[in-house]
PDB file of C-alpha atoms in Angstrom:
ATOM      1  CA  UNK A  79     -80.041 -16.514 -32.874  1.00  0.00           C
ATOM      2  CA  UNK A  80     -82.822 -19.774 -32.949  1.00  0.00           C
ATOM      3  CA  UNK A  81     -82.663 -21.657 -36.481  1.00  0.00           C
ATOM      4  CA  UNK A  82     -85.828 -23.369 -37.619  1.00  0.00           C
ATOM      5  CA  UNK A  83     -85.700 -26.982 -39.582  1.00  0.00           C
ATOM      6  CA  UNK A  84     -87.019 -25.060 -42.654  1.00  0.00           C
ATOM      7  CA  UNK A  85     -83.947 -22.642 -42.320  1.00  0.00           C
ATOM      8  CA  UNK A  86     -85.316 -20.117 -41.643  1.00  0.00           C
ATOM      9  CA  UNK A  87     -83.899 -18.084 -38.093  1.00  0.00           C
ATOM     10  CA  UNK A  88     -84.891 -14.953 -35.847  1.00  0.00           C
ATOM     11  CA  UNK A  89     -82.805 -13.328 -33.456  1.00  0.00           C
ATOM     12  CA  UNK A  90     -83.079 -11.749 -30.017  1.00  0.00           C
ATOM     13  CA  UNK A  91     -80.992  -9.714 -27.629  1.00  0.00           C
ATOM     14  CA  UNK A  92     -80.554 -10.997 -24.111  1.00  0.00           C
ATOM     15  CA  UNK A  93     -78.584  -8.186 -21.925  1.00  0.00           C
ATOM     16  CA  UNK A  94     -76.898  -9.715 -18.642  1.00  0.00           C
ATOM     17  CA  UNK A  95     -76.376  -7.425 -16.103  1.00  0.00           C
ATOM     18  CA  UNK A  96     -74.007  -7.354 -13.681  1.00  0.00           C
ATOM     19  CA  UNK A  97     -75.096  -8.707  -9.714  1.00  0.00           C
ATOM     20  CA  UNK A  98     -74.572  -5.985  -6.911  1.00  0.00           C
ATOM     21  CA  UNK A  99     -70.947  -6.862  -4.581  1.00  0.00           C
ATOM     22  CA  UNK A 100     -70.452  -4.955  -1.553  1.00  0.00           C
ATOM     23  CA  UNK A 101     -67.202  -4.720   0.885  1.00  0.00           C
ATOM     24  CA  UNK A 102     -67.833  -3.438   4.149  1.00  0.00           C
ATOM     25  CA  UNK A 103     -64.146  -2.292   4.430  1.00  0.00           C
ATOM     26  CA  UNK A 104     -61.391  -2.684   6.819  1.00  0.00           C
ATOM     27  CA  UNK A 105     -61.600  -3.349  10.489  1.00  0.00           C
ATOM     28  CA  UNK A 106     -62.606  -0.580  12.420  1.00  0.00           C
ATOM     29  CA  UNK A 107     -60.714   0.345  16.047  1.00  0.00           C
ATOM     30  CA  UNK A 108     -62.778   0.327  19.673  1.00  0.00           C
ATOM     31  CA  UNK A 109     -64.022   3.632  20.469  1.00  0.00           C
ATOM     32  CA  UNK A 110     -65.776   4.769  24.013  1.00  0.00           C
ATOM     33  CA  UNK A 111     -70.010   5.069  25.139  1.00  0.00           C
ATOM     34  CA  UNK A 112     -71.313   8.069  23.019  1.00  0.00           C
ATOM     35  CA  UNK A 113     -67.833   8.335  20.770  1.00  0.00           C
ATOM     36  CA  UNK A 114     -68.106   8.630  17.287  1.00  0.00           C
ATOM     37  CA  UNK A 115     -66.054   5.883  14.594  1.00  0.00           C
ATOM     38  CA  UNK A 116     -63.511   6.227  12.959  1.00  0.00           C
ATOM     39  CA  UNK A 117     -65.532   6.631   8.734  1.00  0.00           C
ATOM     40  CA  UNK A 118     -66.896   2.978   7.290  1.00  0.00           C
ATOM     41  CA  UNK A 119     -64.590   3.148   4.712  1.00  0.00           C
ATOM     42  CA  UNK A 120     -66.931   0.568   2.840  1.00  0.00           C
ATOM     43  CA  UNK A 121     -67.914  -0.164  -1.047  1.00  0.00           C
ATOM     44  CA  UNK A 122     -70.389  -1.372  -3.654  1.00  0.00           C
ATOM     45  CA  UNK A 123     -69.963  -2.076  -7.200  1.00  0.00           C
ATOM     46  CA  UNK A 124     -71.048  -4.335  -9.911  1.00  0.00           C
ATOM     47  CA  UNK A 125     -74.879  -3.262 -10.494  1.00  0.00           C
ATOM     48  CA  UNK A 126     -74.935  -1.564  -7.685  1.00  0.00           C
ATOM     49  CA  UNK A 127     -75.445   2.088  -8.203  1.00  0.00           C
ATOM     50  CA  UNK A 128     -75.150   3.053  -4.170  1.00  0.00           C
ATOM     51  CA  UNK A 129     -75.099   1.738  -0.360  1.00  0.00           C
ATOM     52  CA  UNK A 130     -76.542   2.521   3.442  1.00  0.00           C
ATOM     53  CA  UNK A 131     -75.062   1.220   6.292  1.00  0.00           C
ATOM     54  CA  UNK A 132     -77.465   0.584   9.490  1.00  0.00           C
ATOM     55  CA  UNK A 133     -77.065  -1.310  12.512  1.00  0.00           C
ATOM     56  CA  UNK A 134     -76.041  -0.680  16.325  1.00  0.00           C
ATOM     57  CA  UNK A 135     -78.771   1.406  18.830  1.00  0.00           C
ATOM     58  CA  UNK A 136     -76.396   4.709  18.285  1.00  0.00           C
ATOM     59  CA  UNK A 137     -76.860   7.443  15.186  1.00  0.00           C
ATOM     60  CA  UNK A 138     -75.056   7.267  11.668  1.00  0.00           C
ATOM     61  CA  UNK A 139     -74.060  10.298  10.090  1.00  0.00           C
ATOM     62  CA  UNK A 140     -74.006   9.867   6.296  1.00  0.00           C
ATOM     63  CA  UNK A 141     -75.220   6.344   6.474  1.00  0.00           C
ATOM     64  CA  UNK A 142     -76.214   6.619   2.510  1.00  0.00           C
ATOM     65  CA  UNK A 143     -72.179   6.942   1.970  1.00  0.00           C
ATOM     66  CA  UNK A 144     -70.108   3.907   2.024  1.00  0.00           C
ATOM     67  CA  UNK A 145     -67.333   5.125   2.811  1.00  0.00           C
ATOM     68  CA  UNK A 146     -67.455   8.112   4.720  1.00  0.00           C
ATOM     69  CA  UNK A 147     -70.368   6.651   7.367  1.00  0.00           C
ATOM     70  CA  UNK A 148     -69.965   6.975  10.504  1.00  0.00           C
ATOM     71  CA  UNK A 149     -71.175   5.812  13.598  1.00  0.00           C
ATOM     72  CA  UNK A 150     -71.952   7.242  16.864  1.00  0.00           C
ATOM     73  CA  UNK A 151     -72.582   5.217  19.266  1.00  0.00           C
ATOM     74  CA  UNK A 152     -75.173   5.223  22.465  1.00  0.00           C
ATOM     75  CA  UNK A 153     -75.010   6.788  25.459  1.00  0.00           C
ATOM     76  CA  UNK A 154     -75.203   2.841  27.092  1.00  0.00           C
ATOM     77  CA  UNK A 155     -74.392   1.041  24.291  1.00  0.00           C
ATOM     78  CA  UNK A 156     -71.224  -1.234  24.994  1.00  0.00           C
ATOM     79  CA  UNK A 157     -70.090  -4.486  23.509  1.00  0.00           C
ATOM     80  CA  UNK A 158     -69.835  -5.750  20.129  1.00  0.00           C
ATOM     81  CA  UNK A 159     -72.125  -4.114  17.513  1.00  0.00           C
ATOM     82  CA  UNK A 160     -72.443  -5.746  14.512  1.00  0.00           C
ATOM     83  CA  UNK A 161     -72.753  -3.002  11.104  1.00  0.00           C
ATOM     84  CA  UNK A 162     -74.494  -3.731   7.978  1.00  0.00           C
ATOM     85  CA  UNK A 163     -73.703  -1.913   4.302  1.00  0.00           C
ATOM     86  CA  UNK A 164     -76.447  -2.837   2.018  1.00  0.00           C
ATOM     87  CA  UNK A 165     -76.363  -2.142  -1.710  1.00  0.00           C
ATOM     88  CA  UNK A 166     -79.156  -0.402  -3.223  1.00  0.00           C
ATOM     89  CA  UNK A 167     -79.903   0.740  -7.142  1.00  0.00           C
ATOM     90  CA  UNK A 168     -79.220  -1.726 -10.094  1.00  0.00           C
ATOM     91  CA  UNK A 169     -81.850  -4.290 -11.314  1.00  0.00           C
ATOM     92  CA  UNK A 170     -80.266  -7.538  -9.988  1.00  0.00           C
ATOM     93  CA  UNK A 171     -81.402  -7.400  -6.127  1.00  0.00           C
ATOM     94  CA  UNK A 172     -79.114  -6.223  -3.445  1.00  0.00           C
ATOM     95  CA  UNK A 173     -76.651  -7.549  -1.202  1.00  0.00           C
ATOM     96  CA  UNK A 174     -74.698  -6.620   2.221  1.00  0.00           C
ATOM     97  CA  UNK A 175     -71.879  -7.231   4.124  1.00  0.00           C
ATOM     98  CA  UNK A 176     -70.847  -6.893   8.100  1.00  0.00           C
ATOM     99  CA  UNK A 177     -68.235  -5.894  10.048  1.00  0.00           C
ATOM    100  CA  UNK A 178     -68.276  -5.263  13.673  1.00  0.00           C
ATOM    101  CA  UNK A 179     -67.423  -2.480  16.312  1.00  0.00           C
ATOM    102  CA  UNK A 180     -66.037  -2.595  19.804  1.00  0.00           C
ATOM    103  CA  UNK A 181     -67.419  -0.102  22.349  1.00  0.00           C
ATOM    104  CA  UNK A 182     -66.249   0.292  25.882  1.00  0.00           C
ATOM    105  CA  UNK A 183     -67.663   1.324  28.776  1.00  0.00           C
ATOM    106  CA  UNK A 184     -66.848   4.572  30.019  1.00  0.00           C
ATOM    107  CA  UNK A 185     -65.716   4.489  33.473  1.00  0.00           C
ATOM    108  CA  UNK A 186     -67.491   6.342  36.430  1.00  0.00           C
ATOM    109  CA  UNK A 187     -66.432   8.429  39.087  1.00  0.00           C
ATOM    110  CA  UNK A 188     -67.617   7.402  43.003  1.00  0.00           C
ATOM    111  CA  UNK A 189     -65.770   9.999  45.840  1.00  0.00           C
ATOM    112  CA  UNK A 190     -67.738  11.124  49.178  1.00  0.00           C
ATOM    113  CA  UNK A 191     -69.049  14.710  48.482  1.00  0.00           C
ATOM    114  CA  UNK A 192     -67.875  16.881  45.185  1.00  0.00           C
ATOM    115  CA  UNK A 193     -65.848  19.025  47.456  1.00  0.00           C
ATOM    116  CA  UNK A 194     -63.244  20.110  49.323  1.00  0.00           C
ATOM    117  CA  UNK A 195     -61.790  23.478  51.751  1.00  0.00           C
ATOM    118  CA  UNK A 196     -58.233  25.024  50.849  1.00  0.00           C
ATOM    119  CA  UNK A 197     -55.601  23.339  51.777  1.00  0.00           C
ATOM    120  CA  UNK A 198     -57.713  19.872  52.414  1.00  0.00           C
ATOM    121  CA  UNK A 199     -57.444  16.257  50.102  1.00  0.00           C
ATOM    122  CA  UNK A 200     -60.371  14.547  48.815  1.00  0.00           C
ATOM    123  CA  UNK A 201     -59.828  11.197  47.175  1.00  0.00           C
ATOM    124  CA  UNK A 202     -61.310  10.179  44.048  1.00  0.00           C
ATOM    125  CA  UNK A 203     -61.948   6.427  42.643  1.00  0.00           C
ATOM    126  CA  UNK A 204     -62.417   5.709  39.331  1.00  0.00           C
ATOM    127  CA  UNK A 205     -63.679   2.104  37.986  1.00  0.00           C
ATOM    128  CA  UNK A 206     -61.824   0.132  35.680  1.00  0.00           C
ATOM    129  CA  UNK A 207     -58.028  -0.396  35.362  1.00  0.00           C
ATOM    130  CA  UNK A 208     -56.407   3.375  35.108  1.00  0.00           C
ATOM    131  CA  UNK A 209     -54.638   4.748  32.157  1.00  0.00           C
ATOM    132  CA  UNK A 210     -51.083   4.108  32.529  1.00  0.00           C
ATOM    133  CA  UNK A 211     -50.534   7.833  31.544  1.00  0.00           C
ATOM    134  CA  UNK A 212     -52.516  10.766  33.209  1.00  0.00           C
ATOM    135  CA  UNK A 213     -55.135   8.935  34.632  1.00  0.00           C
ATOM    136  CA  UNK A 214     -56.300  11.844  36.559  1.00  0.00           C
ATOM    137  CA  UNK A 215     -56.506  15.592  35.091  1.00  0.00           C
ATOM    138  CA  UNK A 216     -57.692  18.956  36.857  1.00  0.00           C
ATOM    139  CA  UNK A 217     -58.707  21.609  34.280  1.00  0.00           C
ATOM    140  CA  UNK A 218     -57.992  24.000  36.613  1.00  0.00           C
ATOM    141  CA  UNK A 219     -55.062  23.894  38.527  1.00  0.00           C
ATOM    142  CA  UNK A 220     -55.221  26.902  40.363  1.00  0.00           C
ATOM    143  CA  UNK A 221     -57.862  25.739  42.390  1.00  0.00           C
ATOM    144  CA  UNK A 222     -57.324  22.071  42.356  1.00  0.00           C
ATOM    145  CA  UNK A 223     -54.454  19.537  41.829  1.00  0.00           C
ATOM    146  CA  UNK A 224     -55.102  16.015  41.381  1.00  0.00           C
ATOM    147  CA  UNK A 225     -52.038  13.575  41.738  1.00  0.00           C
ATOM    148  CA  UNK A 226     -51.785  10.817  39.290  1.00  0.00           C
ATOM    149  CA  UNK A 227     -54.045   8.550  41.976  1.00  0.00           C
ATOM    150  CA  UNK A 228     -56.948  10.934  42.675  1.00  0.00           C
ATOM    151  CA  UNK A 229     -56.109  12.651  45.845  1.00  0.00           C
ATOM    152  CA  UNK A 230     -57.567  16.455  45.352  1.00  0.00           C
ATOM    153  CA  UNK A 231     -55.968  18.846  46.762  1.00  0.00           C
ATOM    154  CA  UNK A 232     -57.727  22.515  47.148  1.00  0.00           C
ATOM    155  CA  UNK A 233     -55.290  25.400  46.386  1.00  0.00           C
ATOM    156  CA  UNK A 234     -57.749  28.166  45.963  1.00  0.00           C
ATOM    157  CA  UNK A 235     -61.746  28.762  46.301  1.00  0.00           C
ATOM    158  CA  UNK A 236     -63.171  28.128  43.346  1.00  0.00           C
ATOM    159  CA  UNK A 237     -63.798  24.430  41.236  1.00  0.00           C
ATOM    160  CA  UNK A 238     -62.072  23.158  38.688  1.00  0.00           C
ATOM    161  CA  UNK A 239     -63.414  19.927  36.159  1.00  0.00           C
ATOM    162  CA  UNK A 240     -61.648  16.778  37.004  1.00  0.00           C
ATOM    163  CA  UNK A 241     -60.998  13.948  34.101  1.00  0.00           C
ATOM    164  CA  UNK A 242     -60.530  10.095  34.632  1.00  0.00           C
ATOM    165  CA  UNK A 243     -58.864   8.128  31.939  1.00  0.00           C
ATOM    166  CA  UNK A 244     -59.225   4.191  31.554  1.00  0.00           C
ATOM    167  CA  UNK A 245     -57.080   1.988  29.798  1.00  0.00           C
ATOM    168  CA  UNK A 246     -59.266   1.812  27.088  1.00  0.00           C
ATOM    169  CA  UNK A 247     -59.047   5.644  26.386  1.00  0.00           C
ATOM    170  CA  UNK A 248     -62.285   6.281  28.347  1.00  0.00           C
ATOM    171  CA  UNK A 249     -63.192   9.021  30.048  1.00  0.00           C
ATOM    172  CA  UNK A 250     -65.616  10.479  32.525  1.00  0.00           C
ATOM    173  CA  UNK A 251     -65.702  13.837  34.449  1.00  0.00           C
ATOM    174  CA  UNK A 252     -66.357  15.293  37.316  1.00  0.00           C
ATOM    175  CA  UNK A 253     -66.787  18.956  38.619  1.00  0.00           C
ATOM    176  CA  UNK A 254     -64.860  19.604  42.164  1.00  0.00           C
ATOM    177  CA  UNK A 255     -66.244  22.738  44.357  1.00  0.00           C
ATOM    178  CA  UNK A 256     -63.315  24.385  46.374  1.00  0.00           C
ATOM    179  CA  UNK A 257     -64.369  26.066  49.646  1.00  0.00           C
ATOM    180  CA  UNK A 258     -62.668  28.782  51.104  1.00  0.00           C
ATOM    181  CA  UNK A 259     -61.676  28.035  55.006  1.00  0.00           C
ATOM    182  CA  UNK A 260     -63.588  30.188  57.303  1.00  0.00           C
ATOM    183  CA  UNK A 261     -61.714  32.846  59.307  1.00  0.00           C
ATOM    184  CA  UNK A 262     -62.377  32.812  62.721  1.00  0.00           C
ATOM    185  CA  UNK A 263     -61.674  35.739  65.449  1.00  0.00           C
ATOM    186  CA  UNK A 264     -62.567  36.983  68.873  1.00  0.00           C
ATOM    187  CA  UNK A 265     -62.655  40.298  70.297  1.00  0.00           C
ATOM    188  CA  UNK A 266     -60.981  39.446  73.462  1.00  0.00           C
ATOM    189  CA  UNK A 267     -58.731  35.454  73.135  1.00  0.00           C
ATOM    190  CA  UNK A 268     -58.405  35.932  77.074  1.00  0.00           C
ATOM    191  CA  UNK A 269     -61.505  36.478  79.816  1.00  0.00           C
ATOM    192  CA  UNK A 270     -62.159  36.099  83.085  1.00  0.00           C
ATOM    193  CA  UNK A 271     -65.017  33.748  84.690  1.00  0.00           C
ATOM    194  CA  UNK A 272     -68.502  35.794  84.112  1.00  0.00           C
ATOM    195  CA  UNK A 273     -67.165  37.702  81.271  1.00  0.00           C
ATOM    196  CA  UNK A 274     -67.941  37.541  77.555  1.00  0.00           C
ATOM    197  CA  UNK A 275     -66.498  37.453  74.303  1.00  0.00           C
ATOM    198  CA  UNK A 276     -67.783  37.790  70.780  1.00  0.00           C
ATOM    199  CA  UNK A 277     -66.401  35.163  68.418  1.00  0.00           C
ATOM    200  CA  UNK A 278     -67.287  35.885  64.412  1.00  0.00           C
ATOM    201  CA  UNK A 279     -66.426  33.645  61.289  1.00  0.00           C
ATOM    202  CA  UNK A 280     -66.635  34.211  57.840  1.00  0.00           C
ATOM    203  CA  UNK A 281     -67.980  32.896  55.476  1.00  0.00           C
ATOM    204  CA  UNK A 282     -70.654  31.998  57.461  1.00  0.00           C
ATOM    205  CA  UNK A 283     -70.549  30.432  60.854  1.00  0.00           C
ATOM    206  CA  UNK A 284     -71.560  27.180  62.719  1.00  0.00           C
ATOM    207  CA  UNK A 285     -70.946  27.416  66.846  1.00  0.00           C
TER     208      UNK A 285
END
């Protein structure tokens, strides 16, 4: 209300709208390259009618849902990544909040060849520090077994997926082929000078 010096007055109405508020939510547990985060658990309030998450080189699922958005790390993304929740809607501008997520690198597996014969062994080596619990696992132990130090033993002809887990809980896999041992036979194990014998080998042969 505004009164003048003649005692007359006029009034007008002013609407005060709330400014937007934003909360990025609690800290996130670390994830591995290519893995997905826990839900962001963020929130918006005040004059904001919504919010959207952004950041990182990976991909977002439900990015416009502040609480339930999920971030999936890129295949080559590692380190501390900043994620940002920005408000939208309302008439008093926008605001944002950030938090970080740590992306641990996946391990690698080195080996001379990805094949072993039945009854023989093959040594695998995983990068970094191995997990204290079951660092090496064979998916098909009827074809190949693996020790906690990464030694693979061929059990039967076929193949098995071997998984290595490091101390960050990140994994890498490799397929190991188990080849059958050849069977060698000779038609005459004892021969005289000048006499021939026939040697056969299956599967395949190399003399």
